[in-house]
């Protein structure tokens, strides 16, 4: 059955494309909607802007968490489980869509949705948004316009029924989650489940980085959070060393050392990564910095330098043999 009617909201029309089942779900602060959506322009071609099915994952939003596109919470609240509905929304409701879409696209691409945002006042952030990085979204941002949303609601969960995603947590919840994630990571390391441990450390770092984005760099609040980030990054790098992801270690330790150039443990892990990818000079320089910064690590450095020397000598012998073989075969 197809039914067209106005929601009790100015500038919104709803058309039910497929009826749902049961009563309207009971919603509480923190309830989670899971749904697929399509976003279309209100033009002759009904141009598709976004399609969550093509992105490969359904969308989730939390009731009462100030989702940037507030109208979506209103639309979903009017739907039953299993319902498919089309909503026409006037431009008064769609002005933030470009920013919401940018975040969703970055998540689908495996990137940080907050990437590139600077810590500024609200007015300052407006100027950071002059380009979203996507041409079609830049056009929407320049000329706000009515949009059509086609939504299919799969489920509505009470706050107690699901694990809270990091982005949905309050500041207090994020701070409380960090030591738990840190402890879980340590437990997984003891079981030599390094990939799973790295994921726990990474999730804890994301919690803290999200909180840091709301602080002014190098002021007390930011520094306190940074002191929690550093050991987690080092643990993450140790897992990556164990997994053979040496360039990942080089990237994260170098970034850490740009802020904290006296961290002996970061130099030590970077040195081991350099040694693993045959960057002998860089490895020796980093190991020497470790011994200078932390004399208690001198014995470990000496052992690593000895191993590095043996590996490099063995490599030189093998390289010589390989070149001689090539030379002889070319002479033959």
Coordinates of C-alpha atoms in Angstrom, one line a residue:
X1 CA 0.0 0.0 0.0
X2 CA 1.3 3.5 -0.9
X3 CA 0.3 6.4 1.3
X4 CA 1.4 10.0 1.1
X5 CA 1.0 12.4 4.0
X6 CA 2.7 15.2 5.9
X7 CA 4.5 14.5 9.1
X8 CA 3.7 16.9 11.9
X9 CA 6.8 18.8 10.9
X10 CA 7.1 21.9 8.7
X11 CA 8.8 21.1 5.3
X12 CA 8.6 17.3 5.4
X13 CA 6.4 14.9 3.3
X14 CA 6.4 11.1 3.8
X15 CA 5.4 8.4 1.4
X16 CA 5.3 4.8 2.7
X17 CA 6.7 2.4 0.1
X18 CA 6.5 -0.8 2.1
X19 CA 4.6 -1.1 5.4
X20 CA 6.4 -2.2 8.5
X21 CA 5.3 -4.5 11.3
X22 CA 4.1 -4.0 14.8
X23 CA 3.7 -0.7 16.7
X24 CA 6.0 2.3 16.5
X25 CA 9.1 1.4 18.6
X26 CA 9.4 2.9 22.1
X27 CA 12.4 5.2 22.1
X28 CA 14.6 6.2 24.9
X29 CA 17.6 8.5 25.1
X30 CA 20.4 6.4 23.8
X31 CA 18.2 4.0 21.6
X32 CA 20.0 3.0 18.4
X33 CA 18.4 3.0 14.9
X34 CA 19.9 0.7 12.3
X35 CA 18.8 1.4 8.7
X36 CA 19.7 1.7 5.1
X37 CA 19.2 4.9 3.2
X38 CA 19.4 6.5 -0.2
X39 CA 19.8 10.3 -0.6
X40 CA 18.5 11.8 -3.9
X41 CA 18.3 15.3 -5.3
X42 CA 14.8 16.6 -5.9
X43 CA 15.5 17.0 -9.7
X44 CA 14.0 15.4 -12.8
X45 CA 16.6 12.5 -12.8
X46 CA 16.3 12.0 -9.0
X47 CA 20.1 12.0 -8.9
X48 CA 21.5 9.6 -6.3
X49 CA 24.0 11.3 -3.9
X50 CA 24.6 8.5 -1.4
X51 CA 23.5 4.9 -1.0
X52 CA 24.4 3.0 2.1
X53 CA 24.0 -0.3 0.4
X54 CA 26.7 0.7 -2.2
X55 CA 28.9 1.7 0.7
X56 CA 28.5 -1.8 2.1
X57 CA 27.2 -1.0 5.6
X58 CA 23.9 0.1 7.2
X59 CA 23.8 3.4 9.0
X60 CA 23.4 3.8 12.8
X61 CA 22.4 6.8 14.8
X62 CA 21.7 7.2 18.5
X63 CA 18.6 9.0 19.9
X64 CA 19.5 12.2 21.8
X65 CA 23.1 12.3 20.7
X66 CA 22.7 15.5 18.7
X67 CA 23.3 13.9 15.3
X68 CA 24.2 16.7 12.9
X69 CA 21.2 16.0 10.7
X70 CA 18.5 16.2 13.4
X71 CA 15.7 15.6 11.0
X72 CA 16.8 12.0 10.5
X73 CA 15.9 11.2 14.1
X74 CA 12.4 12.6 13.5
X75 CA 12.0 10.7 10.2
X76 CA 13.1 7.4 11.8
X77 CA 10.8 7.9 14.8
X78 CA 7.8 7.8 12.5
X79 CA 8.7 4.3 11.1
X80 CA 7.9 0.8 12.1
X81 CA 10.5 -2.1 11.9
X82 CA 10.7 -3.3 8.3
X83 CA 9.1 -0.2 6.9
X84 CA 10.5 1.4 3.7
X85 CA 9.6 5.1 3.4
X86 CA 10.4 8.1 1.2
X87 CA 10.8 11.5 2.8
X88 CA 10.9 14.8 1.0
X89 CA 12.7 17.4 3.1
X90 CA 12.8 21.1 2.4
X91 CA 16.2 22.9 2.5
X92 CA 15.5 24.2 6.1
X93 CA 16.3 20.6 7.2
X94 CA 19.1 19.6 4.8
X95 CA 21.7 22.4 5.3
X96 CA 24.1 20.1 7.2
X97 CA 23.8 17.1 4.9
X98 CA 27.1 17.8 3.1
X99 CA 29.0 17.5 6.3
X100 CA 27.2 14.4 7.5
X101 CA 27.8 12.7 4.1
X102 CA 31.5 13.7 4.2
X103 CA 31.9 11.9 7.5
X104 CA 30.0 8.8 6.4
X105 CA 32.0 8.6 3.2
X106 CA 35.3 8.9 5.1
X107 CA 34.3 6.1 7.4
X108 CA 33.3 3.9 4.4
X109 CA 36.8 4.7 3.0
X110 CA 38.5 3.6 6.2
X111 CA 39.5 7.2 7.1
X112 CA 39.0 9.3 10.2
X113 CA 35.7 11.2 9.9
X114 CA 37.3 14.1 11.9
X115 CA 40.3 14.2 9.7
X116 CA 41.4 17.8 8.8
X117 CA 39.2 19.5 11.4
X118 CA 41.0 22.1 13.5
X119 CA 40.4 23.1 17.1
X120 CA 38.7 26.5 16.7
X121 CA 35.6 28.3 17.8
X122 CA 32.4 27.5 15.9
X123 CA 32.7 30.4 13.6
X124 CA 36.3 29.4 12.8
X125 CA 35.2 25.9 11.9
X126 CA 32.8 27.3 9.3
X127 CA 35.8 28.4 7.3
X128 CA 37.4 25.0 7.4
X129 CA 34.3 23.7 5.7
X130 CA 34.8 25.6 2.5
X131 CA 35.5 22.3 0.8
X132 CA 34.4 18.8 1.8
X133 CA 36.8 17.1 -0.5
X134 CA 33.9 15.9 -2.7
X135 CA 32.6 18.0 -5.6
X136 CA 29.0 17.0 -5.4
X137 CA 28.9 17.8 -1.6
X138 CA 30.6 21.1 -2.2
X139 CA 27.7 22.0 -4.6
X140 CA 25.2 21.0 -1.9
X141 CA 27.0 23.1 0.6
X142 CA 27.1 26.2 -1.6
X143 CA 23.4 25.9 -2.6
X144 CA 21.3 24.2 0.1
X145 CA 18.3 22.5 -1.5
X146 CA 15.5 20.0 -0.8
X147 CA 16.5 16.4 -0.7
X148 CA 14.7 13.1 -0.8
X149 CA 15.7 10.3 1.7
X150 CA 14.5 6.7 1.1
X151 CA 14.9 4.8 4.4
X152 CA 14.5 1.1 5.4
X153 CA 14.4 0.6 9.2
X154 CA 15.9 -2.7 10.3
X155 CA 15.9 -2.5 14.1
X156 CA 15.7 -0.2 17.1
X157 CA 17.8 -1.3 20.2
X158 CA 17.6 -0.1 23.7
X159 CA 20.8 1.4 25.1
X160 CA 21.4 -1.7 27.2
X161 CA 21.2 -4.0 24.2
X162 CA 24.3 -3.0 22.3
X163 CA 27.9 -2.1 22.7
X164 CA 28.3 1.6 22.4
X165 CA 30.4 2.7 19.4
X166 CA 33.2 5.1 20.3
X167 CA 31.7 8.0 18.4
X168 CA 28.4 7.6 20.3
X169 CA 30.0 7.8 23.8
X170 CA 29.9 10.8 26.0
X171 CA 33.1 12.3 27.3
X172 CA 32.7 10.4 30.6
X173 CA 32.0 7.1 28.8
X174 CA 35.1 7.5 26.6
X175 CA 37.4 8.2 29.6
X176 CA 35.9 5.2 31.4
X177 CA 36.4 3.0 28.3
X178 CA 40.1 3.8 27.9
X179 CA 41.5 1.8 30.9
X180 CA 39.2 -1.1 30.1
X181 CA 40.4 -1.2 26.4
X182 CA 44.0 -0.9 27.6
X183 CA 43.6 -3.8 30.0
X184 CA 41.9 -5.9 27.3
X185 CA 44.8 -5.1 24.9
X186 CA 47.4 -6.2 27.6
X187 CA 45.5 -9.5 28.2
X188 CA 45.4 -10.2 24.4
X189 CA 49.2 -9.5 24.2
X190 CA 49.8 -12.1 26.9
X191 CA 47.9 -14.6 24.7
X192 CA 50.0 -13.4 21.7
X193 CA 46.9 -12.3 19.9
X194 CA 48.6 -9.2 18.6
X195 CA 46.2 -8.1 15.9
X196 CA 43.2 -8.2 18.3
X197 CA 45.3 -6.4 21.0
X198 CA 46.3 -3.7 18.5
X199 CA 42.7 -3.1 17.7
X200 CA 41.9 -2.5 21.4
X201 CA 44.8 -0.1 21.8
X202 CA 43.7 1.7 18.6
X203 CA 40.2 2.1 19.8
X204 CA 41.4 3.6 23.1
X205 CA 43.6 6.1 21.2
X206 CA 40.6 7.1 19.1
X207 CA 38.6 7.8 22.2
X208 CA 41.3 10.0 23.5
X209 CA 42.0 11.8 20.2
X210 CA 38.3 12.6 19.9
X211 CA 38.4 14.2 23.4
X212 CA 41.7 16.0 22.5
X213 CA 40.0 17.6 19.5
X214 CA 37.9 19.6 21.9
X215 CA 41.0 20.9 23.8
X216 CA 43.5 23.5 22.9
X217 CA 46.8 21.9 21.9
X218 CA 49.5 21.9 24.6
X219 CA 47.3 23.3 27.3
X220 CA 46.6 21.3 30.5
X221 CA 43.6 19.3 29.3
X222 CA 45.3 18.4 26.0
X223 CA 48.5 17.4 27.7
X224 CA 46.8 15.2 30.3
X225 CA 45.1 13.3 27.5
X226 CA 48.3 13.1 25.5
X227 CA 50.0 11.4 28.5
X228 CA 47.4 8.7 28.2
X229 CA 47.8 8.4 24.4
X230 CA 51.5 7.9 24.4
X231 CA 51.7 4.5 26.1
X232 CA 48.8 3.2 24.0
X233 CA 50.5 4.2 20.8
X234 CA 53.7 2.5 22.0
X235 CA 51.8 -0.7 22.8
X236 CA 50.1 -0.5 19.4
X237 CA 53.5 -0.2 17.7
X238 CA 54.9 -3.2 19.7
X239 CA 52.0 -5.3 18.3
X240 CA 52.7 -4.1 14.8
X241 CA 56.4 -5.1 15.2
X242 CA 55.3 -8.5 16.2
X243 CA 53.0 -8.7 13.2
X244 CA 55.8 -7.5 10.8
X245 CA 54.0 -4.2 10.0
X246 CA 57.3 -2.3 10.1
X247 CA 56.3 0.7 8.0
X248 CA 53.2 1.2 10.2
X249 CA 55.6 1.3 13.2
X250 CA 57.8 3.9 11.4
X251 CA 54.8 6.1 10.7
X252 CA 53.4 6.1 14.2
X253 CA 56.7 6.4 16.1
X254 CA 57.9 9.2 13.9
X255 CA 54.6 11.1 14.5
X256 CA 54.9 10.5 18.2
X257 CA 58.6 11.7 18.3
X258 CA 57.6 14.9 16.5
X259 CA 55.7 15.8 19.7
X260 CA 57.9 14.0 22.2
X261 CA 61.5 13.9 21.0
X262 CA 62.8 12.6 24.3
X263 CA 60.8 9.3 24.3
X264 CA 63.4 6.5 24.4
X265 CA 60.9 3.8 24.0
X266 CA 59.6 5.4 20.8
X267 CA 63.1 5.6 19.4
X268 CA 63.8 2.0 20.4
X269 CA 60.7 0.7 18.5
X270 CA 61.5 2.9 15.5
X271 CA 65.0 1.6 15.5
X272 CA 63.8 -2.0 15.4
X273 CA 61.5 -1.2 12.5
X274 CA 64.3 0.5 10.6
X275 CA 66.5 -2.5 11.3
X276 CA 63.8 -4.9 10.0
X277 CA 63.6 -3.0 6.6
X278 CA 67.4 -2.7 6.3
X279 CA 67.7 1.0 7.1
X280 CA 71.0 0.4 8.9
X281 CA 72.1 4.0 9.3
X282 CA 68.7 5.2 10.7
X283 CA 68.5 2.2 13.0
X284 CA 72.0 2.8 14.5
X285 CA 71.2 6.5 15.0
X286 CA 67.9 5.7 16.8
X287 CA 69.6 3.0 19.0
X288 CA 72.3 5.5 19.9
X289 CA 69.6 8.0 20.9
X290 CA 68.0 5.4 23.1
X291 CA 71.3 4.7 25.0
X292 CA 71.8 8.5 25.5
X293 CA 68.3 9.2 26.7
X294 CA 67.9 6.1 28.9
X295 CA 71.2 4.5 30.1
X296 CA 69.1 1.7 31.7
X297 CA 68.4 0.5 28.2
X298 CA 72.1 0.4 27.2
X299 CA 72.3 -3.4 27.5
X300 CA 69.2 -3.9 25.3
X301 CA 70.7 -1.4 22.7
X302 CA 74.0 -3.3 22.7
X303 CA 72.2 -6.6 22.0
X304 CA 70.2 -5.1 19.2
X305 CA 73.2 -3.4 17.6
X306 CA 75.1 -6.7 17.7
X307 CA 72.2 -8.5 16.0
X308 CA 71.9 -5.7 13.5
X309 CA 75.6 -6.0 12.6
X310 CA 75.3 -9.8 12.2
X311 CA 72.2 -9.4 10.0
X312 CA 73.9 -6.8 7.8
X313 CA 77.1 -8.8 7.4
X314 CA 75.1 -11.9 6.4
X315 CA 73.1 -9.7 3.9
X316 CA 76.3 -8.3 2.4
X317 CA 77.7 -11.9 1.9
X318 CA 74.5 -13.0 0.3
X319 CA 74.4 -9.9 -2.0
X320 CA 78.0 -10.5 -3.0
X321 CA 77.2 -14.1 -4.0
X322 CA 74.1 -13.0 -5.9
X323 CA 76.0 -10.4 -7.9
X324 CA 78.9 -12.8 -8.6
X325 CA 76.3 -15.3 -9.9
X326 CA 74.8 -12.7 -12.1
X327 CA 78.2 -11.6 -13.4
X328 CA 79.3 -15.2 -14.2
X329 CA 76.0 -16.0 -16.0
X330 CA 76.3 -12.8 -18.1
X331 CA 79.9 -13.8 -19.0
X332 CA 78.8 -17.3 -19.9

